[in-house]
CSV table of C-alpha atoms and ligand atoms in Angstrom, one decimal:
chain,number,residue,atom,x,y,z
A,1,MET,CA,160.0,69.8,-143.4
A,2,ASN,CA,156.9,69.4,-141.4
A,3,ALA,CA,154.6,66.4,-141.5
A,4,LEU,CA,152.2,67.9,-144.1
A,5,ALA,CA,155.2,69.0,-146.4
A,6,GLN,CA,156.5,65.4,-146.2
A,7,GLU,CA,153.1,64.0,-147.1
A,8,ILE,CA,152.8,66.4,-150.1
A,9,ALA,CA,156.4,65.7,-151.2
A,10,ALA,CA,155.6,62.0,-151.2
A,11,MET,CA,152.5,62.6,-153.2
A,12,ILE,CA,154.5,64.6,-155.8
A,13,ALA,CA,157.3,62.0,-155.9
A,14,GLU,CA,154.8,59.3,-156.7
A,15,GLY,CA,152.3,61.0,-159.1
A,16,GLY,CA,154.1,64.1,-160.3
A,17,PRO,CA,153.5,67.8,-159.6
A,18,ILE,CA,150.1,68.8,-158.2
A,19,SER,CA,148.0,71.8,-159.0
A,20,LEU,CA,148.4,74.9,-156.9
A,21,GLU,CA,144.7,74.6,-156.1
A,22,LEU,CA,145.2,71.1,-154.5
A,23,TYR,CA,148.3,72.4,-152.6
A,24,MET,CA,146.3,75.3,-151.2
A,25,LYS,CA,143.4,72.9,-150.3
A,26,LEU,CA,145.7,70.5,-148.5
A,27,ALA,CA,147.6,73.4,-146.7
A,28,LEU,CA,144.3,74.8,-145.4
A,29,ALA,CA,142.0,71.8,-145.0
A,30,HIS,CA,144.1,68.6,-144.7
A,31,PRO,CA,142.1,66.6,-142.1
A,32,ILE,CA,145.0,66.5,-139.6
A,33,HIS,CA,147.6,69.0,-140.5
A,34,GLY,CA,145.5,71.7,-142.4
A,35,TYR,CA,145.8,75.2,-141.2
A,36,TYR,CA,142.2,75.5,-140.3
A,37,ARG,CA,142.2,72.1,-138.6
A,38,HIS,CA,144.8,72.7,-135.9
A,39,LYS,CA,145.8,76.4,-135.7
A,40,GLN,CA,144.2,79.2,-133.6
A,41,PRO,CA,144.4,81.8,-136.4
A,42,ILE,CA,142.6,84.9,-135.2
A,43,GLY,CA,143.6,87.5,-132.7
A,44,ALA,CA,146.6,89.3,-131.4
A,45,LYS,CA,148.3,85.9,-130.6
A,46,GLY,CA,147.2,84.3,-133.8
A,47,ASP,CA,148.0,85.2,-137.4
A,48,PHE,CA,145.5,87.9,-138.3
A,49,ILE,CA,142.7,90.2,-137.0
A,50,THR,CA,139.2,90.3,-138.6
A,51,ALA,CA,136.6,93.1,-138.5
A,52,PRO,CA,134.4,91.6,-135.7
A,53,GLU,CA,137.6,91.3,-133.6
A,54,VAL,CA,138.3,95.0,-134.1
A,55,HIS,CA,135.1,96.3,-132.4
A,56,GLN,CA,131.7,95.0,-131.3
A,57,MET,CA,129.9,97.6,-133.5
A,58,PHE,CA,130.7,95.5,-136.6
A,59,GLY,CA,128.7,92.4,-135.4
A,60,GLU,CA,126.0,94.6,-133.9
A,61,LEU,CA,125.3,96.4,-137.1
A,62,ILE,CA,125.1,93.0,-139.0
A,63,GLY,CA,122.6,91.7,-136.4
A,64,LEU,CA,120.4,94.7,-136.9
A,65,TRP,CA,120.8,94.4,-140.7
A,66,ALA,CA,119.7,90.8,-140.4
A,67,ALA,CA,116.6,91.9,-138.5
A,68,GLU,CA,115.7,94.3,-141.3
A,69,VAL,CA,116.2,91.6,-143.9
A,70,TRP,CA,113.9,89.3,-142.0
A,71,HIS,CA,111.3,92.0,-142.1
A,72,LEU,CA,111.8,92.3,-145.9
A,73,MET,CA,111.4,88.5,-146.2
A,74,GLY,CA,107.9,88.9,-144.7
A,75,GLU,CA,108.9,88.0,-141.1
A,76,PRO,CA,108.8,84.2,-141.5
A,77,PRO,CA,108.1,82.6,-138.0
A,78,HIS,CA,111.3,80.5,-138.3
A,79,VAL,CA,114.5,81.7,-139.9
A,80,HIS,CA,118.0,80.1,-139.9
A,81,LEU,CA,120.7,82.6,-139.1
A,82,VAL,CA,123.7,80.8,-140.8
A,83,GLU,CA,127.3,81.8,-140.5
A,84,LEU,CA,130.0,80.4,-142.8
A,85,GLY,CA,133.4,80.2,-141.1
A,86,PRO,CA,132.5,82.0,-137.8
A,87,GLY,CA,136.0,82.2,-136.4
A,88,ARG,CA,135.9,82.9,-132.7
A,89,GLY,CA,132.1,83.4,-132.7
A,90,THR,CA,132.5,87.1,-132.0
A,91,LEU,CA,130.4,88.4,-134.9
A,92,MET,CA,127.5,86.1,-134.0
A,93,ALA,CA,127.7,86.9,-130.3
A,94,ASP,CA,127.6,90.7,-131.1
A,95,ALA,CA,124.8,90.2,-133.7
A,96,LEU,CA,122.6,88.2,-131.3
A,97,ARG,CA,123.1,90.7,-128.5
A,98,ALA,CA,121.9,93.5,-130.9
A,99,ALA,CA,119.1,91.3,-132.2
A,100,ARG,CA,117.7,90.7,-128.7
A,101,VAL,CA,116.2,94.2,-128.6
A,102,LEU,CA,113.9,93.0,-131.3
A,103,PRO,CA,112.3,90.0,-129.5
A,104,ARG,CA,110.0,88.9,-132.4
A,105,PHE,CA,113.1,88.5,-134.6
A,106,PHE,CA,115.2,87.0,-131.9
A,107,ASN,CA,112.6,84.4,-131.1
A,108,ALA,CA,112.2,83.4,-134.7
A,109,LEU,CA,116.0,82.6,-135.0
A,110,ASP,CA,117.9,79.5,-134.8
A,111,VAL,CA,121.7,79.7,-135.4
A,112,HIS,CA,123.6,77.4,-137.7
A,113,LEU,CA,127.4,77.6,-137.8
A,114,VAL,CA,129.4,76.0,-140.6
A,115,GLU,CA,132.9,75.3,-139.4
A,116,THR,CA,135.6,72.8,-140.2
A,117,SER,CA,137.9,73.6,-137.4
A,118,GLU,CA,137.5,71.7,-134.1
A,119,THR,CA,139.7,74.2,-132.4
A,120,LEU,CA,137.5,77.1,-133.4
A,121,THR,CA,134.3,75.2,-132.8
A,122,ALA,CA,135.4,74.9,-129.1
A,123,VAL,CA,136.0,78.7,-129.0
A,124,GLN,CA,132.6,79.4,-130.6
A,125,ARG,CA,130.9,77.2,-128.0
A,126,GLU,CA,132.5,79.2,-125.3
A,127,THR,CA,131.7,82.5,-126.9
A,128,LEU,CA,128.0,81.6,-127.5
A,129,LEU,CA,127.3,79.8,-124.2
A,130,THR,CA,125.1,82.6,-122.9
A,131,CYS,CA,123.7,84.0,-126.2
A,132,GLY,CA,120.2,82.7,-125.5
A,133,ALA,CA,119.6,81.2,-129.0
A,134,THR,CA,119.7,77.6,-130.2
A,135,VAL,CA,123.0,77.0,-131.9
A,136,ALA,CA,123.9,74.0,-134.2
A,137,TRP,CA,127.3,73.2,-135.8
A,138,HIS,CA,127.8,71.7,-139.2
A,139,ALA,CA,131.0,70.6,-141.0
A,140,THR,CA,129.7,71.6,-144.4
A,141,TRP,CA,127.1,73.9,-145.9
A,142,ASP,CA,125.2,70.8,-147.3
A,143,ASP,CA,124.3,69.9,-143.7
A,144,VAL,CA,122.4,73.1,-143.0
A,145,PRO,CA,118.7,72.3,-142.9
A,146,LYS,CA,116.3,73.8,-145.4
A,147,GLY,CA,114.2,76.8,-144.6
A,148,PRO,CA,114.2,80.6,-144.9
A,149,MET,CA,117.7,81.8,-144.1
A,150,ILE,CA,120.0,84.7,-143.6
A,151,VAL,CA,123.6,83.7,-144.3
A,152,ILE,CA,126.6,85.7,-143.2
A,153,ALA,CA,130.2,85.1,-144.5
A,154,ASN,CA,132.9,87.4,-143.2
A,155,GLU,CA,136.4,86.5,-144.5
A,156,PHE,CA,135.1,83.1,-145.6
A,157,PHE,CA,135.4,83.0,-149.4
A,158,ASP,CA,139.1,84.2,-149.3
A,159,ALA,CA,139.9,80.9,-147.5
A,160,LEU,CA,138.8,78.7,-150.4
A,161,PRO,CA,141.5,77.5,-152.8
A,162,VAL,CA,142.3,79.2,-156.1
A,163,ARG,CA,143.8,78.0,-159.4
A,164,HIS,CA,146.5,79.8,-161.3
A,165,TYR,CA,147.2,79.8,-165.0
A,166,VAL,CA,150.2,81.4,-166.7
A,167,TYR,CA,150.2,82.6,-170.3
A,168,ASP,CA,153.2,81.7,-172.6
A,169,GLY,CA,151.5,81.7,-176.0
A,170,CYS,CA,148.8,79.5,-174.4
A,171,TRP,CA,147.4,79.1,-170.9
A,172,ARG,CA,149.0,76.5,-168.7
A,173,GLU,CA,148.0,75.6,-165.1
A,174,ARG,CA,150.5,76.5,-162.4
A,175,LEU,CA,151.7,73.4,-160.5
A,176,VAL,CA,153.6,72.7,-157.4
A,177,GLY,CA,156.5,70.3,-157.8
A,178,LEU,CA,159.8,69.5,-156.1
A,179,ALA,CA,163.1,71.3,-156.9
A,180,PRO,CA,166.4,69.4,-157.0
A,181,ASP,CA,167.1,70.6,-153.4
A,182,GLY,CA,163.9,68.9,-152.2
A,183,ARG,CA,161.9,72.1,-151.6
A,184,PHE,CA,158.6,72.9,-153.3
A,185,ALA,CA,158.8,75.0,-156.5
A,186,PHE,CA,156.3,76.3,-158.9
A,187,GLY,CA,156.1,74.9,-162.4
A,188,LEU,CA,153.6,74.8,-165.3
A,189,ALA,CA,151.5,72.0,-166.7
A,190,PRO,CA,153.0,70.6,-170.0
A,191,GLU,CA,149.5,70.5,-171.6
A,192,PRO,CA,147.8,73.8,-172.3
A,193,THR,CA,144.2,74.7,-171.2
A,194,PRO,CA,142.5,75.5,-174.5
A,195,GLU,CA,139.1,76.2,-172.7
A,196,ILE,CA,140.5,79.6,-171.6
A,197,ALA,CA,140.0,82.0,-174.5
A,198,LEU,CA,141.4,85.2,-172.9
A,199,LYS,CA,144.2,87.1,-174.7
A,200,ALA,CA,147.2,88.2,-172.7
A,201,GLU,CA,150.8,89.2,-172.7
A,202,PRO,CA,153.4,86.4,-172.1
A,203,GLY,CA,153.9,86.0,-168.3
A,204,THR,CA,150.4,87.1,-167.4
A,205,ILE,CA,148.9,85.2,-164.5
A,206,LEU,CA,145.2,84.4,-164.3
A,207,GLU,CA,143.8,83.6,-160.8
A,208,LEU,CA,140.5,81.7,-160.7
A,209,GLY,CA,138.5,81.1,-157.5
A,210,LEU,CA,136.5,78.2,-158.8
A,211,ALA,CA,135.9,76.7,-155.4
A,212,ALA,CA,134.4,80.0,-154.2
A,213,GLN,CA,132.2,80.2,-157.3
A,214,GLU,CA,131.0,76.6,-156.8
A,215,MET,CA,130.1,77.4,-153.2
A,216,MET,CA,128.2,80.5,-154.3
A,217,THR,CA,126.4,78.5,-157.0
A,218,GLU,CA,125.2,76.0,-154.2
A,219,ILE,CA,124.1,78.8,-151.9
A,220,ALA,CA,122.3,80.8,-154.7
A,221,ALA,CA,120.5,77.6,-155.8
A,222,ARG,CA,119.1,77.2,-152.3
A,223,LEU,CA,118.0,80.9,-152.3
A,224,THR,CA,116.0,80.3,-155.5
A,225,ALA,CA,114.2,77.4,-153.8
A,226,GLU,CA,113.5,79.1,-150.4
A,227,PRO,CA,113.5,82.8,-149.3
A,228,GLY,CA,116.8,84.0,-148.1
A,229,VAL,CA,119.8,86.3,-148.3
A,230,LEU,CA,123.6,85.9,-148.2
A,231,LEU,CA,125.9,88.7,-147.1
A,232,ALA,CA,129.6,88.2,-148.0
A,233,LEU,CA,132.2,90.6,-146.7
A,234,ASP,CA,135.8,90.1,-147.8
A,235,TYR,CA,138.9,91.7,-149.3
A,236,GLY,CA,138.8,91.6,-153.1
A,237,SER,CA,137.9,93.5,-156.2
A,238,ASP,CA,134.6,94.2,-158.0
A,239,ALA,CA,136.0,94.0,-161.5
A,240,PHE,CA,138.0,91.2,-163.1
A,241,HIS,CA,141.7,91.8,-163.7
A,242,PHE,CA,144.7,89.6,-164.3
A,243,GLY,CA,147.4,89.0,-161.7
A,244,GLU,CA,147.7,86.9,-158.6
A,245,SER,CA,146.8,87.8,-155.0
A,246,LEU,CA,147.6,84.5,-153.3
A,247,GLN,CA,149.4,85.3,-150.0
A,248,ALA,CA,150.6,83.5,-146.9
A,249,VAL,CA,150.3,85.2,-143.5
A,250,ARG,CA,151.8,84.0,-140.3
A,251,ALA,CA,151.9,85.9,-137.0
A,252,HIS,CA,150.8,89.1,-138.7
A,253,ARG,CA,153.6,89.0,-141.3
A,254,PHE,CA,153.7,87.8,-144.9
A,255,ALA,CA,155.3,84.4,-145.4
A,256,ASP,CA,156.4,82.1,-148.2
A,257,VAL,CA,153.4,80.3,-149.8
A,258,LEU,CA,155.4,77.1,-150.4
A,259,GLU,CA,157.1,76.9,-147.0
A,260,ASP,CA,155.7,75.0,-144.0
A,261,PRO,CA,152.2,74.2,-145.5
A,262,GLY,CA,149.5,74.2,-142.8
A,263,GLU,CA,151.4,76.7,-140.6
A,264,ALA,CA,150.5,79.9,-142.4
A,265,ASP,CA,147.1,81.2,-143.5
A,266,LEU,CA,146.9,81.1,-147.3
A,267,THR,CA,144.3,83.4,-148.8
A,268,ALA,CA,143.5,85.1,-152.1
A,269,HIS,CA,141.5,88.2,-152.9
A,270,VAL,CA,137.9,87.4,-153.6
A,271,ASP,CA,136.7,87.9,-157.2
A,272,PHE,CA,133.3,89.5,-156.4
A,273,GLY,CA,132.4,90.0,-160.0
A,274,GLY,CA,132.8,86.2,-160.5
A,275,LEU,CA,130.8,85.5,-157.4
A,276,ALA,CA,127.9,87.8,-158.4
A,277,GLN,CA,127.9,86.2,-161.9
A,278,ALA,CA,127.8,82.7,-160.4
A,279,ALA,CA,124.9,83.8,-158.1
A,280,ARG,CA,122.9,85.3,-161.1
A,281,LYS,CA,123.6,82.3,-163.2
A,282,ALA,CA,122.0,80.1,-160.5
A,283,GLY,CA,118.9,82.3,-160.6
A,284,ALA,CA,119.5,84.5,-157.5
A,285,ALA,CA,119.8,88.3,-157.5
A,286,ALA,CA,123.1,90.0,-156.6
A,287,HIS,CA,123.5,93.5,-155.1
A,288,GLY,CA,126.9,95.3,-155.0
A,289,PRO,CA,129.7,94.7,-154.3
A,290,ILE,CA,130.1,98.0,-152.5
A,291,SER,CA,133.0,99.0,-150.2
A,292,GLN,CA,132.8,98.0,-146.6
A,293,GLY,CA,133.3,101.6,-145.6
A,294,LEU,CA,130.2,102.7,-147.6
A,295,PHE,CA,128.2,99.7,-146.3
A,296,LEU,CA,128.9,100.4,-142.6
A,297,THR,CA,128.4,104.1,-143.1
A,298,ARG,CA,124.9,103.4,-144.6
A,299,LEU,CA,124.2,101.0,-141.7
A,300,GLY,CA,124.9,103.8,-139.3
A,301,ILE,CA,128.3,103.0,-137.8
A,302,PHE,CA,129.1,106.6,-137.2
A,303,GLU,CA,125.8,107.2,-135.4
A,304,ARG,CA,126.3,104.1,-133.3
A,305,ALA,CA,129.9,105.2,-132.5
A,306,ALA,CA,128.6,108.6,-131.3
A,307,GLN,CA,126.0,106.9,-129.1
A,308,LEU,CA,128.6,104.5,-127.6
A,309,ALA,CA,131.0,107.4,-127.0
A,310,GLN,CA,128.5,109.3,-124.9
A,311,ARG,CA,128.9,106.8,-122.0
A,312,ALA,CA,132.5,105.8,-122.7
A,313,ASP,CA,135.7,106.6,-120.8
A,314,ALA,CA,138.7,108.1,-122.6
A,315,ARG,CA,140.3,104.7,-123.3
A,316,GLN,CA,137.0,103.4,-124.8
A,317,LYS,CA,136.6,106.5,-126.9
A,318,ALA,CA,140.1,106.0,-128.3
A,319,GLY,CA,139.1,102.4,-129.1
A,320,ILE,CA,135.9,103.6,-130.9
A,321,GLU,CA,137.9,106.1,-133.0
A,322,ALA,CA,140.6,103.5,-133.9
A,323,ALA,CA,137.8,101.1,-134.9
A,324,LEU,CA,136.2,103.7,-137.2
A,325,ASP,CA,139.6,104.3,-138.8
A,326,ARG,CA,140.1,100.6,-139.5
A,327,LEU,CA,136.6,99.5,-140.4
A,328,ALA,CA,134.9,102.5,-142.1
A,329,ARG,CA,137.2,105.4,-142.9
A,330,PRO,CA,139.5,105.3,-146.0
A,331,GLY,CA,143.1,105.2,-144.9
A,332,PRO,CA,146.5,103.4,-145.4
A,333,GLN,CA,146.2,100.1,-147.3
A,334,MET,CA,149.1,98.3,-145.6
A,335,GLY,CA,150.6,97.8,-142.2
A,336,PRO,CA,149.1,97.3,-138.7
A,337,ARG,CA,146.8,100.3,-139.1
A,338,ALA,CA,145.6,99.4,-142.6
A,339,SER,CA,142.0,100.5,-143.3
A,340,MET,CA,139.6,97.8,-144.4
A,341,ALA,CA,137.1,100.5,-145.7
A,342,GLU,CA,138.0,100.3,-149.4
A,343,LEU,CA,139.9,97.0,-149.8
A,344,PHE,CA,137.0,95.1,-148.3
A,345,LYS,CA,133.8,94.7,-150.3
A,346,VAL,CA,130.3,93.6,-149.4
A,347,LEU,CA,128.0,91.6,-151.7
A,348,ALA,CA,124.4,90.6,-151.0
A,349,VAL,CA,122.7,87.8,-152.8
A,350,THR,CA,119.0,87.3,-152.4
A,351,SER,CA,116.1,85.1,-153.5
A,352,PRO,CA,114.7,86.5,-156.8
A,353,GLY,CA,111.9,89.1,-156.2
A,354,LEU,CA,113.1,90.0,-152.6
A,355,PRO,CA,113.4,93.8,-152.0
A,356,ILE,CA,116.9,95.2,-152.1
A,357,PRO,CA,118.6,94.7,-148.7
A,358,PRO,CA,119.6,97.7,-146.5
A,359,GLY,CA,122.9,99.3,-147.6
A,360,PHE,CA,122.6,98.4,-151.3
A,361,GLU,CA,119.6,100.6,-152.3
A,362,ALA,CA,121.5,103.2,-154.2
A,363,ASP,CA,123.6,100.8,-156.2
A,364,THR,CA,121.0,98.7,-157.9
A,365,ALA,CA,119.0,100.0,-160.8
B,401,SAH,N1,134.4,85.0,-139.9
B,401,SAH,C1,135.5,85.0,-138.9
B,401,SAH,C2,136.7,84.1,-139.2
B,401,SAH,C3,137.3,84.3,-140.6
B,401,SAH,S1,138.7,83.1,-140.8
B,401,SAH,C4,135.9,86.4,-138.6
B,401,SAH,O1,135.6,87.3,-139.3
B,401,SAH,O2,136.6,86.5,-137.6
B,401,SAH,C5,137.9,81.8,-141.8
B,401,SAH,C6,137.0,81.0,-141.0
B,401,SAH,O3,136.5,80.0,-142.0
B,401,SAH,C7,137.5,80.1,-139.9
B,401,SAH,O4,136.5,80.0,-138.9
B,401,SAH,C8,137.8,78.8,-140.6
B,401,SAH,O5,137.9,77.7,-139.7
B,401,SAH,C9,136.6,78.7,-141.5
B,401,SAH,N2,136.8,77.8,-142.7
B,401,SAH,C10,137.8,77.8,-143.5
B,401,SAH,N3,137.6,77.0,-144.6
B,401,SAH,C11,136.4,76.5,-144.3
B,401,SAH,C12,135.5,75.5,-145.0
B,401,SAH,N4,135.9,75.0,-146.2
B,401,SAH,N5,134.3,75.3,-144.5
B,401,SAH,C13,133.9,75.8,-143.4
B,401,SAH,N6,134.6,76.7,-142.7
B,401,SAH,C14,135.8,77.0,-143.1
């Protein structure tokens, strides 16, 4: 048992089983032992690879997208370019490099990174050392100063804890307790949760990303007070359905959710329908979600790839093709060559009255 498992076990021994949501929160965000506090998660040597790490085109297209959004916002002289959970800083570095060709936009920008991980903050500082923009770091979204803003969140919402409920005639919350052998085990709350009125077959699991919805409500509330846009890219579904998607990933393989908390990345698919609903309820407009493949195609990834290929050697050309396969072309859903094109969705949330952002035009009536 690692130090965090011992701490959680002591908590359970003293106060009884804890909610899965709290377990996930501790495993990811415990101030000392949480996964995002002490691990170096992203990259070939880490636990998983993200789109900006696949190829520079991803971040570049998002940088140009942000410039167009700034234009739609009426070109405010100062705009915050905010990134939630910026990982290694790769997306931001690529976005800023692309944005430099539009000096008026580039000069209006100041960059704000919201990051809890000290390890990753150090990597971001290194990556962005020569980016030419002013960069500020914040531990929470609340610390980002007010003003017109463009917010980017790639694989951020999937890292927020989820709650599970199981139906056995009524809905009961899923808890984490201790089995007789001392290991963690799932159980159910003795009291039902009468607020959930959904009908289901016995054994059905309901997964609720309430932390993600609360985060969205806060962001959308800001966007109703000042002009701005949020772009969220993540794996998930556009329509609500029952079932669980919680998974543990360690060194590019699936692992046991209840084993070695803080050592594996725990994530759940993002409920984009729920996020869009939370945004609208808070008074903002929501566009999409659409698939990442469609979004990148509309932003011109294939044209950009052709342009890059013109002055690329054979190895670079192969890299560009492999990146198009992973990021934008439909393909296998599992394995090391799995395509993100359809599993990943893109949602834009804007201040009310702002024009539809690029990429979403055909999807909003
Ligand atoms: N966007 C990056 C990294 C995705 S991994 C990429 O695409 O490569 C998730 C990121 O969110 C990491 O940087 C992690 O440290 C950060 N993170 C996780 N939970 C967070 C929270 N509650 N607040 C701020 N950042 C968080």
